[in-house]
Short mmCIF file of C-alpha atoms in Angstrom, two decimals:
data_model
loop_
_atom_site.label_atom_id
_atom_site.label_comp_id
_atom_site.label_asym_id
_atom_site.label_seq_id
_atom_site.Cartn_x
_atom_site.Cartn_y
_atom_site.Cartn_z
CA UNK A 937 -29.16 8.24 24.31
CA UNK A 938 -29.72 5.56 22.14
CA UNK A 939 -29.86 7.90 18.86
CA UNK A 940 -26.92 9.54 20.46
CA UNK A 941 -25.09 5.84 20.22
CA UNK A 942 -26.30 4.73 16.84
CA UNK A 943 -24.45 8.19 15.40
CA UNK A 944 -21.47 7.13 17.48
CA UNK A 945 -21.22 3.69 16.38
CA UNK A 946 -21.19 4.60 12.84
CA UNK A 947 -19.15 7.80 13.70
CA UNK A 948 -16.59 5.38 14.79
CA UNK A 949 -16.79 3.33 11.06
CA UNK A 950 -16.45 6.45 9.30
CA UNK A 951 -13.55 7.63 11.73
CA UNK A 952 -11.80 4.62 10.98
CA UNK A 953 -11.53 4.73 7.41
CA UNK A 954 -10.86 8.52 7.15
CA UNK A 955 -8.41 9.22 10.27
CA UNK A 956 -5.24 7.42 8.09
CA UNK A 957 -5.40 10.11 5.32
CA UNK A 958 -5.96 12.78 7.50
CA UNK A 959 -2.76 14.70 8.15
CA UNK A 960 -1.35 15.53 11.52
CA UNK A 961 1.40 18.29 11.36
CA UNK A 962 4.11 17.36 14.03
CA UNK A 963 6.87 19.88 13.94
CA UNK A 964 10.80 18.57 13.37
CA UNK A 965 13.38 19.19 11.37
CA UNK A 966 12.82 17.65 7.75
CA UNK A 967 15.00 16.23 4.94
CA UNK A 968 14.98 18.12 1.49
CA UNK A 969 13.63 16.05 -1.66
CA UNK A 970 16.45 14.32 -3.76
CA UNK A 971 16.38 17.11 -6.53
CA UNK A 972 16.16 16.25 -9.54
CA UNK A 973 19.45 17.75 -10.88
CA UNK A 974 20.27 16.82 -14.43
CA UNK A 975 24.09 16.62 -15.28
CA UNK A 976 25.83 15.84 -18.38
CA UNK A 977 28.91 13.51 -17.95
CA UNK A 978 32.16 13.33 -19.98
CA UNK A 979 33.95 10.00 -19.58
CA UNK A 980 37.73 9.52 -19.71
CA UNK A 981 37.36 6.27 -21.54
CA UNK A 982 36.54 7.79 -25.52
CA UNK A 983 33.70 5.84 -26.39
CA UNK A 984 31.35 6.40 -29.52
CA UNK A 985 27.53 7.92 -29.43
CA UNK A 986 25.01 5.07 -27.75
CA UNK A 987 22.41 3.55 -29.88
CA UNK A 988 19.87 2.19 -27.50
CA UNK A 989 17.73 -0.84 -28.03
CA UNK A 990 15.75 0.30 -25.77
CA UNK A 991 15.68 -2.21 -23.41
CA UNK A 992 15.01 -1.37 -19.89
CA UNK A 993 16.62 -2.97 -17.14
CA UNK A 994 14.63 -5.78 -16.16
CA UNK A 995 12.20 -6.32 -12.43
CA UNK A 996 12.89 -8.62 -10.17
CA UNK A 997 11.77 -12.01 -10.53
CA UNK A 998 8.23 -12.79 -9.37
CA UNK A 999 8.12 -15.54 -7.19
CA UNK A 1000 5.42 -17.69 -6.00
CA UNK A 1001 4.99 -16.71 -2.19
CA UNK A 1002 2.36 -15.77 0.18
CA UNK A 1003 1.46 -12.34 -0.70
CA UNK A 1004 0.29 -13.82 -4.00
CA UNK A 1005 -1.81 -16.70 -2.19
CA UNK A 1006 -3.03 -14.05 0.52
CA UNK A 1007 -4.02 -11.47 -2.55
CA UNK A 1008 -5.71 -13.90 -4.08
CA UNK A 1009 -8.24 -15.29 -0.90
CA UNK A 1010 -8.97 -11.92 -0.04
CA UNK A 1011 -9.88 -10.74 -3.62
CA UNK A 1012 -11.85 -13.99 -3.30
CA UNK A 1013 -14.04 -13.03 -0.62
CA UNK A 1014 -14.90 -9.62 -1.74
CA UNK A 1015 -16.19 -11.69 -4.91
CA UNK A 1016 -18.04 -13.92 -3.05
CA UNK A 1017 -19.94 -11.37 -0.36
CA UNK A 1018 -20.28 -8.91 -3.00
CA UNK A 1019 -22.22 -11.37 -5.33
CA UNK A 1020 -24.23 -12.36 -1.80
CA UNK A 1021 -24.35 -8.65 -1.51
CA UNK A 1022 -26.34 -8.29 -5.00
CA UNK A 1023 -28.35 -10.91 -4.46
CA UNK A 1024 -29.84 -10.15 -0.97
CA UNK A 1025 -30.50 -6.70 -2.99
CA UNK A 1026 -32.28 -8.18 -5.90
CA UNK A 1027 -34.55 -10.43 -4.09
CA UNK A 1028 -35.41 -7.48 -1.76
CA UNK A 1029 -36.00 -5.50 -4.84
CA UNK A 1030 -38.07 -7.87 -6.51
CA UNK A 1031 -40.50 -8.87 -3.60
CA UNK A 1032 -41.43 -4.95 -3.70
CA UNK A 1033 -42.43 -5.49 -7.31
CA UNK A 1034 -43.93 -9.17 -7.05
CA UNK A 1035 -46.29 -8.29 -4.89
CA UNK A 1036 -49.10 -5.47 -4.56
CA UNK A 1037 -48.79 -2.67 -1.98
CA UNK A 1038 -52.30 -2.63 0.35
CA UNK A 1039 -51.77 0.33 2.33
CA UNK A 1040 -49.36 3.43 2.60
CA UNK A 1041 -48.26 5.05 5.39
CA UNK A 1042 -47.28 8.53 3.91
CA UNK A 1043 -43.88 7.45 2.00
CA UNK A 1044 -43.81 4.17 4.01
CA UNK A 1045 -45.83 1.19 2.08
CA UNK A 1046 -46.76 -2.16 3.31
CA UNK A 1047 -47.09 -5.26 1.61
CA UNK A 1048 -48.58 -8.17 3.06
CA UNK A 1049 -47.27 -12.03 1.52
CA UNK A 1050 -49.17 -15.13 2.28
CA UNK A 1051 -45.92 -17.25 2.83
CA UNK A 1052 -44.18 -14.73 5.19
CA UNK A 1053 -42.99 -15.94 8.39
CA UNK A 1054 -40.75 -13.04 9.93
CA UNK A 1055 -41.87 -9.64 9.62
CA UNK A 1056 -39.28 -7.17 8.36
CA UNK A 1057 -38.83 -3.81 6.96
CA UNK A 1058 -36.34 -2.46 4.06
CA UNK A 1059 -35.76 1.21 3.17
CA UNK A 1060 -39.56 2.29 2.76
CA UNK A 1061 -41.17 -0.82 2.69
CA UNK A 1062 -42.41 -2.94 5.04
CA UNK A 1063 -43.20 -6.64 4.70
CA UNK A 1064 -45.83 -8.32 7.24
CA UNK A 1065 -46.67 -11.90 6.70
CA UNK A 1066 -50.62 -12.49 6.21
CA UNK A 1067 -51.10 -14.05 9.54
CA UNK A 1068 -49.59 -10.78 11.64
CA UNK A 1069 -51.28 -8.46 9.74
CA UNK A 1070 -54.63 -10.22 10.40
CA UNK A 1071 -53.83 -10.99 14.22
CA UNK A 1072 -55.42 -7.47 15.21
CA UNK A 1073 -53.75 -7.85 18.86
CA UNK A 1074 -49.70 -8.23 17.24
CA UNK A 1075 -50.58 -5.71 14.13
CA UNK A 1076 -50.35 -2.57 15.36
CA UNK A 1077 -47.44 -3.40 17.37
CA UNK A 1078 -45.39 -5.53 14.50
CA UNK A 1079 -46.44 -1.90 12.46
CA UNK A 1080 -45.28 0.29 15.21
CA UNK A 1081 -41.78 -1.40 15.33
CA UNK A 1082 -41.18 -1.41 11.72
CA UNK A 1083 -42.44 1.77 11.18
CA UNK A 1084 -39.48 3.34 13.39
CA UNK A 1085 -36.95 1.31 11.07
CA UNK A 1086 -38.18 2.61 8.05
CA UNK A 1087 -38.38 6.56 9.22
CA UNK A 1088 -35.52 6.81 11.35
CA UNK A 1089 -33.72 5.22 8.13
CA UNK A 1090 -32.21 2.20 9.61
CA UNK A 1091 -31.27 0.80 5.96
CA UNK A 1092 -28.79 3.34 5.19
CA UNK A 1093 -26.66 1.99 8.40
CA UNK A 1094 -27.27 -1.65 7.30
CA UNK A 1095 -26.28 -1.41 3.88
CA UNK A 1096 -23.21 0.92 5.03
CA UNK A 1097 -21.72 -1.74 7.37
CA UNK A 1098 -22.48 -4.63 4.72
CA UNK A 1099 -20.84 -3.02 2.01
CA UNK A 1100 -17.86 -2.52 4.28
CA UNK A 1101 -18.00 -6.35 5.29
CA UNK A 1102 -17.73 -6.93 1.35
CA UNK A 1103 -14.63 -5.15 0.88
CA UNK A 1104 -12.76 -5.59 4.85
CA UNK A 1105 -14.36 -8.73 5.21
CA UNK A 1106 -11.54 -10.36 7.31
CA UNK A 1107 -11.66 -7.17 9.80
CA UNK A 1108 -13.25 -9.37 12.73
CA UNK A 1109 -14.66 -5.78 14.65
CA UNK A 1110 -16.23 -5.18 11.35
CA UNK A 1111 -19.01 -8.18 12.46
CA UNK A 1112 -19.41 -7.23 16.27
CA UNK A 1113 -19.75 -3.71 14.57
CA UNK A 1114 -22.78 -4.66 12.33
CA UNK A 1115 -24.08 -6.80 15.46
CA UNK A 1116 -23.98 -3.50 17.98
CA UNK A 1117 -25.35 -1.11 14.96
CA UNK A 1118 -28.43 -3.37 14.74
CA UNK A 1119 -28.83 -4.25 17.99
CA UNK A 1120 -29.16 -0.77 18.78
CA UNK A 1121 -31.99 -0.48 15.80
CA UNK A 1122 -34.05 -2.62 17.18
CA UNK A 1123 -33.71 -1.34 21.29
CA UNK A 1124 -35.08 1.97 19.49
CA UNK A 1125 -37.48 0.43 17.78
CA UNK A 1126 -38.46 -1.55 21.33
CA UNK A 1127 -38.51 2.20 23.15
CA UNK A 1128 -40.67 3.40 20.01
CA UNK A 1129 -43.20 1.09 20.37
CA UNK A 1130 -43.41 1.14 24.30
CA UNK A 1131 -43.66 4.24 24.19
CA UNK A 1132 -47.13 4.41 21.77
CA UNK A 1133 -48.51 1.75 23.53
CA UNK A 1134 -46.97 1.96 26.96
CA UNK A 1135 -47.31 -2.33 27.91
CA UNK A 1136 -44.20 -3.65 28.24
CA UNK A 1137 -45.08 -7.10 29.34
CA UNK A 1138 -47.10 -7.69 26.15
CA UNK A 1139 -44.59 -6.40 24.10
CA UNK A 1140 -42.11 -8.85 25.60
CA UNK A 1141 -44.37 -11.69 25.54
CA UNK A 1142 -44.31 -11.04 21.45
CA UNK A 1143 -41.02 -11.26 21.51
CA UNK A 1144 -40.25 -14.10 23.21
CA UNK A 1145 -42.80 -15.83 20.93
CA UNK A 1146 -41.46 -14.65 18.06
CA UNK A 1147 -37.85 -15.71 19.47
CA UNK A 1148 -37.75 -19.24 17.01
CA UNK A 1149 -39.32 -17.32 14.25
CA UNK A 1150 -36.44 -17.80 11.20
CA UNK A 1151 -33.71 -15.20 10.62
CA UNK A 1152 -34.32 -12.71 7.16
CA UNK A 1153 -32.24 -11.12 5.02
CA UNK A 1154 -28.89 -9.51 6.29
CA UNK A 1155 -30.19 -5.93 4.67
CA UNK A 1156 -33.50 -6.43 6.54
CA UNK A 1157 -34.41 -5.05 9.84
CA UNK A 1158 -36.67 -7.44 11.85
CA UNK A 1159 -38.63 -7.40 14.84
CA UNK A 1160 -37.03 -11.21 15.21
CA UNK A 1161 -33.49 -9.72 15.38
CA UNK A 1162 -31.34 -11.27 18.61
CA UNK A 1163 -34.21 -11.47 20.68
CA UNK A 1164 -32.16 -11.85 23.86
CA UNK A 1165 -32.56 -11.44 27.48
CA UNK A 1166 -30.60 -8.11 26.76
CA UNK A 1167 -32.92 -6.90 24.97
CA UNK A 1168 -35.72 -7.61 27.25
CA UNK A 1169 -34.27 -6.31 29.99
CA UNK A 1170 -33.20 -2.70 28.01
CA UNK A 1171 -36.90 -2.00 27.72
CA UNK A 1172 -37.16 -1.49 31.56
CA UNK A 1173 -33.53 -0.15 32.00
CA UNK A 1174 -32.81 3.52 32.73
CA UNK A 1175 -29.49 5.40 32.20
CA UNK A 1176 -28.97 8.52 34.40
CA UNK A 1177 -27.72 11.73 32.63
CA UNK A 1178 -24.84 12.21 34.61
CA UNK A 1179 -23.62 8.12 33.80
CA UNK A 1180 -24.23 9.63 30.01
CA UNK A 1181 -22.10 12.31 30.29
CA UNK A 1182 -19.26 10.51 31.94
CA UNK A 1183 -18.79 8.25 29.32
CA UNK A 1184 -19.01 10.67 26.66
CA UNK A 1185 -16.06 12.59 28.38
CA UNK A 1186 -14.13 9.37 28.48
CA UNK A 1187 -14.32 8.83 24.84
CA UNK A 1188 -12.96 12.35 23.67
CA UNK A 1189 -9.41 11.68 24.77
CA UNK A 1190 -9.60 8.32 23.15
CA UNK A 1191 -10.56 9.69 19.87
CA UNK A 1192 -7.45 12.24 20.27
CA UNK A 1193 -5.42 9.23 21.16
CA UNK A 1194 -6.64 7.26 18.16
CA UNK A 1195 -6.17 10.01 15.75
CA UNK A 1196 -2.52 10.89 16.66
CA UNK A 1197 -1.83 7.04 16.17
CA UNK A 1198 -3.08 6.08 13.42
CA UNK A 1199 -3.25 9.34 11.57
CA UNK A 1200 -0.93 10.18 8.55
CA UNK A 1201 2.29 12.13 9.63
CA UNK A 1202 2.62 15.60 7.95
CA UNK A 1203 6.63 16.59 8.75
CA UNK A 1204 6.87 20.55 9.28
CA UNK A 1205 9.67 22.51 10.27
CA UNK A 1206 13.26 23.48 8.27
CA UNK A 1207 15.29 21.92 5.69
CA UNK A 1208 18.52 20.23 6.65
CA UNK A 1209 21.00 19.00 5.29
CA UNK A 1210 21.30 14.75 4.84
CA UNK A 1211 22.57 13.57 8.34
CA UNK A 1212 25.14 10.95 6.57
CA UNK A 1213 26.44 10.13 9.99
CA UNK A 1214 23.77 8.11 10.67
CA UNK A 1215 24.12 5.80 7.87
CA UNK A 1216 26.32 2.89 9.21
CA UNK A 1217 29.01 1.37 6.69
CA UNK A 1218 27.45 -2.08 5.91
CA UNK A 1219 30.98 -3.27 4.32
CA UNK A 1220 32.00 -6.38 6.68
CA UNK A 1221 35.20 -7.86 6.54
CA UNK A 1222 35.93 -11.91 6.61
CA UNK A 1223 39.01 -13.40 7.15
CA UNK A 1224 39.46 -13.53 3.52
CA UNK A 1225 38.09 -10.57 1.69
CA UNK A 1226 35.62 -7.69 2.12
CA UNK A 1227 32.09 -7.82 1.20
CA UNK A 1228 30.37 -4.92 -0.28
CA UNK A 1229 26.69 -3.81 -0.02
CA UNK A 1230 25.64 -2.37 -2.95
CA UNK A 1231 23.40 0.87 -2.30
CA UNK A 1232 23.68 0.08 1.33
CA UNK A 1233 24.70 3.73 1.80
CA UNK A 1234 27.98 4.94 3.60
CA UNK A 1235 28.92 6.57 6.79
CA UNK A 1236 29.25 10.51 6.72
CA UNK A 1237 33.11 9.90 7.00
CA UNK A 1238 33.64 7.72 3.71
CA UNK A 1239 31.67 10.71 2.21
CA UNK A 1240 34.26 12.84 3.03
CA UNK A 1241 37.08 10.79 2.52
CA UNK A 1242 35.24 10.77 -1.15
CA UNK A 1243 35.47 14.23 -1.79
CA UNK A 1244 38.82 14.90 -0.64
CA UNK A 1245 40.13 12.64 -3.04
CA UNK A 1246 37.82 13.65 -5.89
CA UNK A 1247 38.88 17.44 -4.62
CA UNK A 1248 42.61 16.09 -5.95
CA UNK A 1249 41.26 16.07 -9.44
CA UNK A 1250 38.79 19.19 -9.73
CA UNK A 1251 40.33 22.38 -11.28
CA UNK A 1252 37.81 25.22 -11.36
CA UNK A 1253 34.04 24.97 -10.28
CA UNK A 1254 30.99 27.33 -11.37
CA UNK A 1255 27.49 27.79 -11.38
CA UNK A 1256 27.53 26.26 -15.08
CA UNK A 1257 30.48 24.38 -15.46
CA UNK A 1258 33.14 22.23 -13.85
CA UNK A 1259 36.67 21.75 -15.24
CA UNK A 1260 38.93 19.41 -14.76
CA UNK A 1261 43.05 19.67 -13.89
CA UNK A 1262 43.13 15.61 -14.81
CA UNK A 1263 41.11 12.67 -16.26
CA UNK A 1264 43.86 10.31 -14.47
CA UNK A 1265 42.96 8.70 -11.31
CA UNK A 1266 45.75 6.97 -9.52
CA UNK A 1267 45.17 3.69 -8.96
CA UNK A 1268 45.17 4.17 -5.15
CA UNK A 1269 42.55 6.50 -4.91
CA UNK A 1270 40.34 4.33 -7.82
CA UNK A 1271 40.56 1.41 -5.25
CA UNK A 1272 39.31 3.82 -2.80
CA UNK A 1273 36.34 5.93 -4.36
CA UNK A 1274 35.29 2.27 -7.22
CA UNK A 1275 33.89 0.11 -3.57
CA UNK A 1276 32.78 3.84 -1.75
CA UNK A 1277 30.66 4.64 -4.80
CA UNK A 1278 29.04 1.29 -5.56
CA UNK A 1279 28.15 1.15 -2.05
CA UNK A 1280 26.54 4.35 -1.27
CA UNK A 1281 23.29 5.14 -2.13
CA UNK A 1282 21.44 6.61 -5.07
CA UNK A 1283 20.71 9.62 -3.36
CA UNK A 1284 24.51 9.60 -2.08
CA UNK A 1285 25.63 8.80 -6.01
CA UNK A 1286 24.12 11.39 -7.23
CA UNK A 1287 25.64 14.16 -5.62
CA UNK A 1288 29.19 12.70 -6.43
CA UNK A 1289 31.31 14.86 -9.38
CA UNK A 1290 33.33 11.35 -10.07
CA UNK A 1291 31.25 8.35 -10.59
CA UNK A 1292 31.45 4.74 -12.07
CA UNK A 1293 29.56 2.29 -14.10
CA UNK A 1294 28.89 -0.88 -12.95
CA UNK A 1295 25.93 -3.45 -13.07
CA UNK A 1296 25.23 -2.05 -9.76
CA UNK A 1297 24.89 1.35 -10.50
CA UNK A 1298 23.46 1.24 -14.38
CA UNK A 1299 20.07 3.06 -14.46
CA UNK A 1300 19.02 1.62 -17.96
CA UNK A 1301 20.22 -1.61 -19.37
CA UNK A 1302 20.98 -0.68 -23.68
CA UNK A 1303 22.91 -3.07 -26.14
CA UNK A 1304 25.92 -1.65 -27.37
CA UNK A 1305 26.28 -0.25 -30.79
CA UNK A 1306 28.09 -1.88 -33.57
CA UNK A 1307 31.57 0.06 -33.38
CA UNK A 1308 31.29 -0.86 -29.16
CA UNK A 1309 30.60 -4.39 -29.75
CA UNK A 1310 33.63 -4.33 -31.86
CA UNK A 1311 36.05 -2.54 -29.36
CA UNK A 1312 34.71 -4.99 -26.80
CA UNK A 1313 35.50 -7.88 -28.97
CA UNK A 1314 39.01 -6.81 -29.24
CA UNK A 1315 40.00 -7.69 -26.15
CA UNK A 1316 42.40 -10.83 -25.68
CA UNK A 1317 40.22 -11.46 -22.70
CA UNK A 1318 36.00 -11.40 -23.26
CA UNK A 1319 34.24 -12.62 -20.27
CA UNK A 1320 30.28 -13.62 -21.37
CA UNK A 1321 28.36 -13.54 -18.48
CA UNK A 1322 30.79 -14.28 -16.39
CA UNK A 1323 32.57 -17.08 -18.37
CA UNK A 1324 36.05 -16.47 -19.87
CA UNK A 1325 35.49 -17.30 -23.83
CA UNK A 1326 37.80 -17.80 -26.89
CA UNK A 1327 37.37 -15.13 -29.41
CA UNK A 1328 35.67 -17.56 -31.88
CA UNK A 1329 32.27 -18.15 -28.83
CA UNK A 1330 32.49 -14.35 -28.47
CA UNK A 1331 32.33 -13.39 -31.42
CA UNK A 1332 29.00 -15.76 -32.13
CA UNK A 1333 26.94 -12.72 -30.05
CA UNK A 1334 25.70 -10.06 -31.91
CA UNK A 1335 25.00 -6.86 -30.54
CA UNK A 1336 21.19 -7.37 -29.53
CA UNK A 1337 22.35 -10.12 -27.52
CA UNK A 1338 24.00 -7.91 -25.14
CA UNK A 1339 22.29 -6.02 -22.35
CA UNK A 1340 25.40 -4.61 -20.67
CA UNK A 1341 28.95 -4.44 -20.89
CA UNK A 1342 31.79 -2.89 -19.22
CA UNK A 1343 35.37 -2.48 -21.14
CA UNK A 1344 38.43 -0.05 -20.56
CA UNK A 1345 41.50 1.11 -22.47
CA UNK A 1346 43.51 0.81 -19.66
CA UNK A 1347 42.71 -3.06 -19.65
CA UNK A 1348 43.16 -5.94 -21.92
CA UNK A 1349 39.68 -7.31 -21.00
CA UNK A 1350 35.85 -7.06 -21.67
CA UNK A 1351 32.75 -7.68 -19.51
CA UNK A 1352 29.47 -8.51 -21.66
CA UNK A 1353 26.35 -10.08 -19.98
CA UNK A 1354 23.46 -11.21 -21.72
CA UNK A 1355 19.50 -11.01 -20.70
CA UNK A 1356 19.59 -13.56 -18.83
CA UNK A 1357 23.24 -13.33 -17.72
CA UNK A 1358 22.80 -10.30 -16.12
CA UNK A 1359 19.79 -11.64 -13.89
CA UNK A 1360 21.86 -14.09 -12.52
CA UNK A 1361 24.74 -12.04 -11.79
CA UNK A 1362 22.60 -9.39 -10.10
CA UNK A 1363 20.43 -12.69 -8.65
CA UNK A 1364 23.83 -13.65 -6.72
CA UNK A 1365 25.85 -10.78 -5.89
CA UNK A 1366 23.41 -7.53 -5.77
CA UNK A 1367 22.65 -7.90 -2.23
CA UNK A 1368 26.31 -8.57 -0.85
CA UNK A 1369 29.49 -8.44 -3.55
CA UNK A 1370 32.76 -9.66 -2.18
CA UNK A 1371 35.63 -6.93 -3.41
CA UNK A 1372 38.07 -8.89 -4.91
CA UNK A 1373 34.90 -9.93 -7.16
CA UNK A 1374 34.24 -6.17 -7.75
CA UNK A 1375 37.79 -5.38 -8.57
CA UNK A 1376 37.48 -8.24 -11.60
CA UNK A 1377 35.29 -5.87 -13.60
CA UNK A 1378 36.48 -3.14 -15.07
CA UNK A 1379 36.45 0.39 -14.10
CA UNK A 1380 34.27 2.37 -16.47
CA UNK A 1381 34.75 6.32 -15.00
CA UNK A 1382 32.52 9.50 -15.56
CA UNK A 1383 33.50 12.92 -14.65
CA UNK A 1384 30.63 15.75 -14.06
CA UNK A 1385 31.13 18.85 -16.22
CA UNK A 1386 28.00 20.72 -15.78
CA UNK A 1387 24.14 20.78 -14.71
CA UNK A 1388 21.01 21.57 -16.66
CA UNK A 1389 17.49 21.36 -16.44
CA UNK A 1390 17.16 18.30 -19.07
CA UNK A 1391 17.88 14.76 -18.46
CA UNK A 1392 20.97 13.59 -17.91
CA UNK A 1393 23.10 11.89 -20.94
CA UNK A 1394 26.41 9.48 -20.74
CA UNK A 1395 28.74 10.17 -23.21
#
């Protein structure tokens, strides 16, 4: 039984770190993949071919906070136990080659060091000090014990559980884990040697003078190890077959219990499509404007109320191609489909035929080429991140400056932002826009014309 509960113990380690990855199929109805549709766009706003400057639009700033100060105390104490780790190793490693080996014991060899105080075994080795290994009366059974470590293997369990100390060290089970693994080492090495010699009270009397003795190496296994009343009392205790059993029964549904918890979700069933109805309109309305959630996602009826409009516009529709019966939107249904789009989702976006630039919705951040810069810089009214400029300030950026701009024919105005412009803009209003501030920019349109299995371009 007590072989039976060393396996179990580690059993449970190894259960632990494998049950998360393994996949439990549970069967419901499951969402298709976004696919990865490639469509070429044709704006109604003539605009010339992009040069890009290949700047990408920029990650959010890193702040100071405690993930970084967390990260950085745990990576700490995997450095620190792991160097303990390597040096318990090395010392171990080096008293087998400082000192000579005076008897083997088939694979098992036994040194025997004058300044020894604890006995203790590691993989096939076994130190005794000098004085136990000439005390004929504790010899045999110091040998006894030590030999059980070393051929039932108890190492491999050690150095298991300390090596996952190093890396989960601030997993608190991890410790009454390691306790209970070699606890149970040493109440089989206890049975092992009662059993060869068959007196128990001399046995315990070793113990319990050996009880002050000093603690050795974490990778050891000791005779010396938690010599508690416990223990004692284990080498006269008897466990009935049928109180075995029970508790193995009990643990079985437990393990199924665990598993389905904290095992990874595999989703099996039938694609369907997006339920949109779900997703609740986060647009919220003050007493003086309405404030818009960019990529929040919209409710299955502004999704509809989307496509009939856009429906206004589409003339015929094929496998290959879309065509158009206008390029005009009315300015009703613009104020309409401009605050649905930048709301909804990407996922939502990117099934739309009609769709608009914005910095909310721009999936690469490019400087505009010279002949843009120059239609931008028309305009009797240039806004530079956000500040309304005279032509002569404007005119002072040159194109590499610029990260993103919006501009229209059907308006007398320009939007450019710089680097560091943009940040700020998107630092203020990218979680929650009020409308009357969206309506300021722009409207930049693009109309889908067809789909292909390349990457989508924005002419």
């Amino acid at each position: 039984m007590l072989k039976f509960k060393r396996f179990f113990l580690l059993g449970i380690l190894v259960f632990s770190l494998v049950i998360p990855f393994v996949g439990v199929p549970q069967i419901q109805e499951s969402f298709p993949p976004v696919e990865e549709v490639v469509s070429t766009y044709i704006v109604a706003i003539p605009d010339n071919s992009v040069e890009s400057a290949n700047i990408q639009q920029q990650p959010a700033k890193i702040s100071f906070s405690w993930i970084y100060i967390l990260g950085g105390v745990y990576l700490l104490g995997v450095f620190t136990l792991l160097l303990r780790f390597i040096a318990n190793l090395s010392n171990l490693i080096k008293m087998t080659k400082d000192h000579p080996i005076i008897s083997k014991h088939g694979n098992v060899k036994i040194i025997v060091e004058d300044g020894l105080k604890a006995s203790f075994s590691f993989l096939n080795y076994i130190f005794i000090s000098k004085n136990d290994y000439l005390d004929k009366n504790v010899r045999n059974e110091i040998l006894i014990h030590e030999l059980i470590h070393v051929k039932q293997k108890h190492s491999a369990d050690v150095l298991f559980v300390e090596l996952l100390i190093v890396f989960f060290w601030f997993n608190p089970a991890l410790y009454l884990y390691r306790r209970a693994i070699k606890l149970n080492h040493e109440f089989l090495a206890d049975e092992g040697v009662i059993n060869s010699t068959g007196d128990i009270p001399a046995y315990q009397m070793l113990l319990i003078d050996r009880a002050t003795y000093p603690r050795v190496c974490s990778l050891a296994s000791s005779l010396t190890y938690l010599i508690t009343k416990k223990r004692l009392i284990m080498m006269v205790k008897t466990t009935s077959k049928r109180t075995f059993l029970f508790k193995l029964i009990v643990l079985i549904p437990a393990f199924l219990i665990a598993g389905s918890i904290f095992s990874a979700k595999m989703i099996a069933g039938t694609n369907v499509d997006i339920p949109m109805d779900i997703i609740i309109d986060q647009s919220v309305s003050t007493e003086d404007n309405v404030i818009i959630v960019p990529g929040s996602g919209v409710s299955q009826e502004k999704m509809e109320e989307y496509s009939r409009i856009v429906t206004k516009y589409v003339g015929e529709v094929t496998d290959e191609k879309i065509s158009w019966k206008s390029f005009d939107i009315s300015k009703e249904d613009e104020l309409i489909l401009y605050p649905t789009y930048i709301q909804m989702t990407n996922e939502q976006r990117n099934k739309q035929l009609i769709g608009f630039e914005s910095p909310f919705t721009v999936l690469k951040l490019r400087c505009p080429n010279n002949d843009e810069l120059r239609g931008c810089l028309k305009k009797d009214n240039i806004w530079v991140d956000g500040i309304l400029v005279d032509n002569n300030t404007a005119n002072s950026y040159n194109r590499k400056n610029i990260v993103f701009f919006l501009t229209s024919n059907n308006t007398n105005k320009s939007y450019l932002w710089t680097k560091k412009g943009y940040e700020a803009y998107m630092n203020q209003y990218e979680k929650q826009v009020p409308l009357d501030e969206l309506l300021k920019l722009p409207t930049k349109k693009w109309f889908r014309i067809g789909y292909f299995n390349k990457s989508h371009s924005m002419k």
